[in-house]
Structures are given as structure tokens and as C-alpha cells.
CSV table of C-alpha atoms in Angstrom, one decimal:
chain,number,residue,atom,x,y,z
A,21,UNK,CA,-29.5,-1.2,-34.8
A,22,UNK,CA,-30.7,1.3,-38.0
A,23,UNK,CA,-30.3,4.7,-38.0
A,24,UNK,CA,-34.1,5.8,-37.8
A,25,UNK,CA,-34.4,4.0,-34.3
A,26,UNK,CA,-32.4,5.4,-30.9
A,27,UNK,CA,-31.2,3.7,-27.8
A,28,UNK,CA,-33.0,4.5,-25.3
A,29,UNK,CA,-30.3,4.4,-21.4
A,30,UNK,CA,-32.3,4.9,-18.2
A,31,UNK,CA,-29.9,5.0,-14.9
A,32,UNK,CA,-30.6,2.1,-12.3
A,33,UNK,CA,-29.8,2.9,-8.9
A,34,UNK,CA,-26.3,2.3,-7.6
A,35,UNK,CA,-26.3,0.3,-3.9
A,36,UNK,CA,-23.8,1.2,-1.2
A,37,UNK,CA,-21.1,-0.8,0.2
A,38,UNK,CA,-22.5,-3.3,2.8
A,39,UNK,CA,-21.2,-3.9,6.2
A,40,UNK,CA,-20.8,-0.1,7.6
A,41,UNK,CA,-18.0,0.3,5.1
A,42,UNK,CA,-17.6,3.2,2.3
A,43,UNK,CA,-19.8,6.2,1.5
A,44,UNK,CA,-21.5,6.7,-2.1
A,45,UNK,CA,-21.3,10.0,-3.8
A,46,UNK,CA,-22.8,9.7,-7.0
A,47,UNK,CA,-20.4,7.4,-8.9
A,48,UNK,CA,-17.5,7.1,-6.7
A,49,UNK,CA,-17.5,5.0,-3.4
A,50,UNK,CA,-15.1,5.6,-0.6
A,51,UNK,CA,-13.7,2.6,1.0
A,52,UNK,CA,-11.2,4.6,2.5
A,53,UNK,CA,-11.4,3.2,6.0
A,54,UNK,CA,-12.7,-0.3,5.1
A,55,UNK,CA,-9.6,-3.2,5.0
A,56,UNK,CA,-12.0,-5.6,3.2
A,57,UNK,CA,-13.5,-6.1,-0.3
A,58,UNK,CA,-17.3,-5.6,-0.7
A,59,UNK,CA,-19.2,-7.5,-3.6
A,60,UNK,CA,-22.2,-5.8,-4.4
A,61,UNK,CA,-25.3,-8.4,-6.1
A,62,UNK,CA,-28.3,-6.8,-7.7
A,63,UNK,CA,-30.1,-9.1,-10.7
A,64,UNK,CA,-29.9,-5.3,-12.2
A,65,UNK,CA,-27.1,-4.7,-12.2
A,66,UNK,CA,-23.5,-6.5,-13.7
A,67,UNK,CA,-21.3,-7.9,-10.7
A,68,UNK,CA,-19.1,-5.8,-8.9
A,69,UNK,CA,-16.6,-5.5,-6.4
A,70,UNK,CA,-15.4,-2.5,-4.7
A,71,UNK,CA,-11.7,-3.3,-2.7
A,72,UNK,CA,-9.7,-0.6,-0.6
A,73,UNK,CA,-6.9,0.7,-2.7
A,74,UNK,CA,-3.0,0.1,-1.6
A,75,UNK,CA,-1.0,2.5,-0.5
A,76,UNK,CA,-3.9,3.6,2.4
A,77,UNK,CA,-1.2,4.8,5.1
A,78,UNK,CA,0.1,7.2,2.5
A,79,UNK,CA,-2.7,9.3,2.1
A,80,UNK,CA,-1.5,11.9,4.1
A,81,UNK,CA,1.2,11.9,4.3
A,82,UNK,CA,2.8,15.3,2.7
A,83,UNK,CA,6.1,14.8,0.2
A,84,UNK,CA,9.1,14.3,2.0
A,85,UNK,CA,10.3,18.0,3.6
A,86,UNK,CA,13.7,18.9,2.5
A,87,UNK,CA,16.8,17.8,4.8
A,88,UNK,CA,18.4,20.7,6.6
A,89,UNK,CA,21.8,21.6,4.9
A,90,UNK,CA,23.9,20.4,7.4
A,91,UNK,CA,22.9,16.7,7.0
A,92,UNK,CA,23.6,16.9,3.2
A,93,UNK,CA,26.7,17.9,3.6
A,94,UNK,CA,27.2,15.5,5.6
A,95,UNK,CA,25.6,12.6,4.3
A,96,UNK,CA,24.2,14.3,0.5
A,97,UNK,CA,21.8,15.2,-0.5
A,98,UNK,CA,20.2,11.8,-1.4
A,99,UNK,CA,20.9,9.9,1.7
A,100,UNK,CA,19.8,13.0,3.7
A,101,UNK,CA,17.0,13.6,2.1
A,102,UNK,CA,15.7,9.2,2.8
A,103,UNK,CA,16.8,9.8,6.4
A,104,UNK,CA,14.3,12.6,6.8
A,105,UNK,CA,11.6,11.0,4.9
A,106,UNK,CA,12.2,7.9,7.4
A,107,UNK,CA,10.4,9.5,10.3
A,108,UNK,CA,7.7,6.3,9.8
A,109,UNK,CA,9.1,2.7,8.8
A,110,UNK,CA,9.1,2.7,5.4
A,111,UNK,CA,10.0,-0.2,2.7
A,112,UNK,CA,12.1,0.8,-0.3
A,113,UNK,CA,9.3,1.0,-2.7
A,114,UNK,CA,7.6,3.6,-0.4
A,115,UNK,CA,10.7,5.8,0.1
A,116,UNK,CA,10.9,5.6,-3.9
A,117,UNK,CA,7.3,6.6,-4.7
A,118,UNK,CA,7.5,9.4,-2.1
A,119,UNK,CA,10.9,10.3,-3.2
A,120,UNK,CA,11.0,10.4,-6.8
A,121,UNK,CA,13.8,7.6,-6.9
A,122,UNK,CA,14.0,4.2,-8.0
A,123,UNK,CA,13.6,1.6,-5.7
A,124,UNK,CA,16.9,0.3,-6.4
A,125,UNK,CA,18.6,3.8,-5.5
A,126,UNK,CA,16.7,4.0,-2.3
A,127,UNK,CA,18.0,0.3,-1.5
A,128,UNK,CA,21.6,1.3,-2.5
A,129,UNK,CA,21.6,4.9,-0.7
A,130,UNK,CA,20.2,2.9,2.3
A,131,UNK,CA,23.3,0.6,2.5
A,132,UNK,CA,25.6,3.5,3.9
A,133,UNK,CA,23.5,4.9,6.6
A,134,UNK,CA,22.6,1.4,7.6
A,135,UNK,CA,26.4,0.1,8.4
A,136,UNK,CA,26.8,3.6,9.9
A,137,UNK,CA,24.2,3.1,12.4
A,138,UNK,CA,21.8,5.5,11.4
A,139,UNK,CA,18.8,3.1,10.3
A,140,UNK,CA,17.8,-0.3,11.5
A,141,UNK,CA,16.0,-2.7,9.2
A,142,UNK,CA,13.6,-5.1,9.9
A,143,UNK,CA,11.7,-7.8,8.1
A,144,UNK,CA,7.6,-7.4,8.1
A,145,UNK,CA,6.0,-10.3,6.3
A,146,UNK,CA,7.9,-9.6,2.8
A,147,UNK,CA,8.8,-6.0,3.2
A,148,UNK,CA,11.7,-5.0,4.8
A,149,UNK,CA,11.4,-1.8,6.5
A,150,UNK,CA,14.1,0.6,7.8
A,151,UNK,CA,13.4,3.2,10.4
A,152,UNK,CA,15.9,5.4,12.2
A,153,UNK,CA,17.8,4.3,15.0
A,154,UNK,CA,17.8,6.4,18.0
A,155,UNK,CA,21.6,8.1,16.4
A,156,UNK,CA,20.0,8.5,13.2
A,157,UNK,CA,16.9,10.7,14.6
A,158,UNK,CA,19.1,12.8,16.4
A,159,UNK,CA,20.8,13.9,13.4
A,160,UNK,CA,17.8,14.2,11.2
A,161,UNK,CA,15.9,16.7,13.8
């Protein structure tokens, strides 16, 4: 393109995702409550696929509450934070992300409460979910 010519750009309308999920606001496509990928085919636009982001179950989670000092004195600060964070079942990667720890650290620290009967675990597909046992729940609250 020569320096004397100017490029002209025109904005094409962006189609909204189909099948009733998602909202479009400008360039943002909200697929929070959509459980499947959406393909938009428009010959005027490049091909597009919108899909829900991973980790949507943690969208409304806040950082884990600070563990009570007595629990931290009993179990140690990291184990107490992990037990407090297990108000809902979670895997090691999810816990590590929420607590700012490595998955290996979380896995290692879950071993002691599991052996003590404070935490139970169950396999769900390829993820091992940890949850408080009734004793662990009574201790954490």
C-alpha cells in the first residue's frame, strides 16, 4: 500500500450467540450460564467459536476465610486454611488456586487431615474431590 492511500475500515455487526444463551454487550460475549460451545457462521465475518470459560463454579467464591486461631494452633496454619476452604468439596488444583499454594503442597497437607478422619475424598471422573467429614466440619466451624 502506498503512503498516499488510506485504508478504510468499516465495523461489521457482531451476531449474538444462538440457542438462547449469552448476551452481547459491544465486544463482550457473556456465556457464563451457557453450558456448550456456540459457533457463529456469518460469511462477512471470520469464523468464531465462543465457549464457556473453565472454572465457572468459582466465579462467586471469595477468598477462603481466615482459619480460626485455635484451629491453626492445632493443625498448623496451612492445614487449617485448607480445612476451612473445604466448606464445599474441591480438588487439589482448585484449592491450590483459591489459597495461592501449589497443588503439591495442598496434596501433601491434605494427607494429615485425611488420616485423622477430618477429610474424606471421592473420585469424580478424573478429579479427586476432598470434603470435610462430619468431625472436620464440627472442628472447622
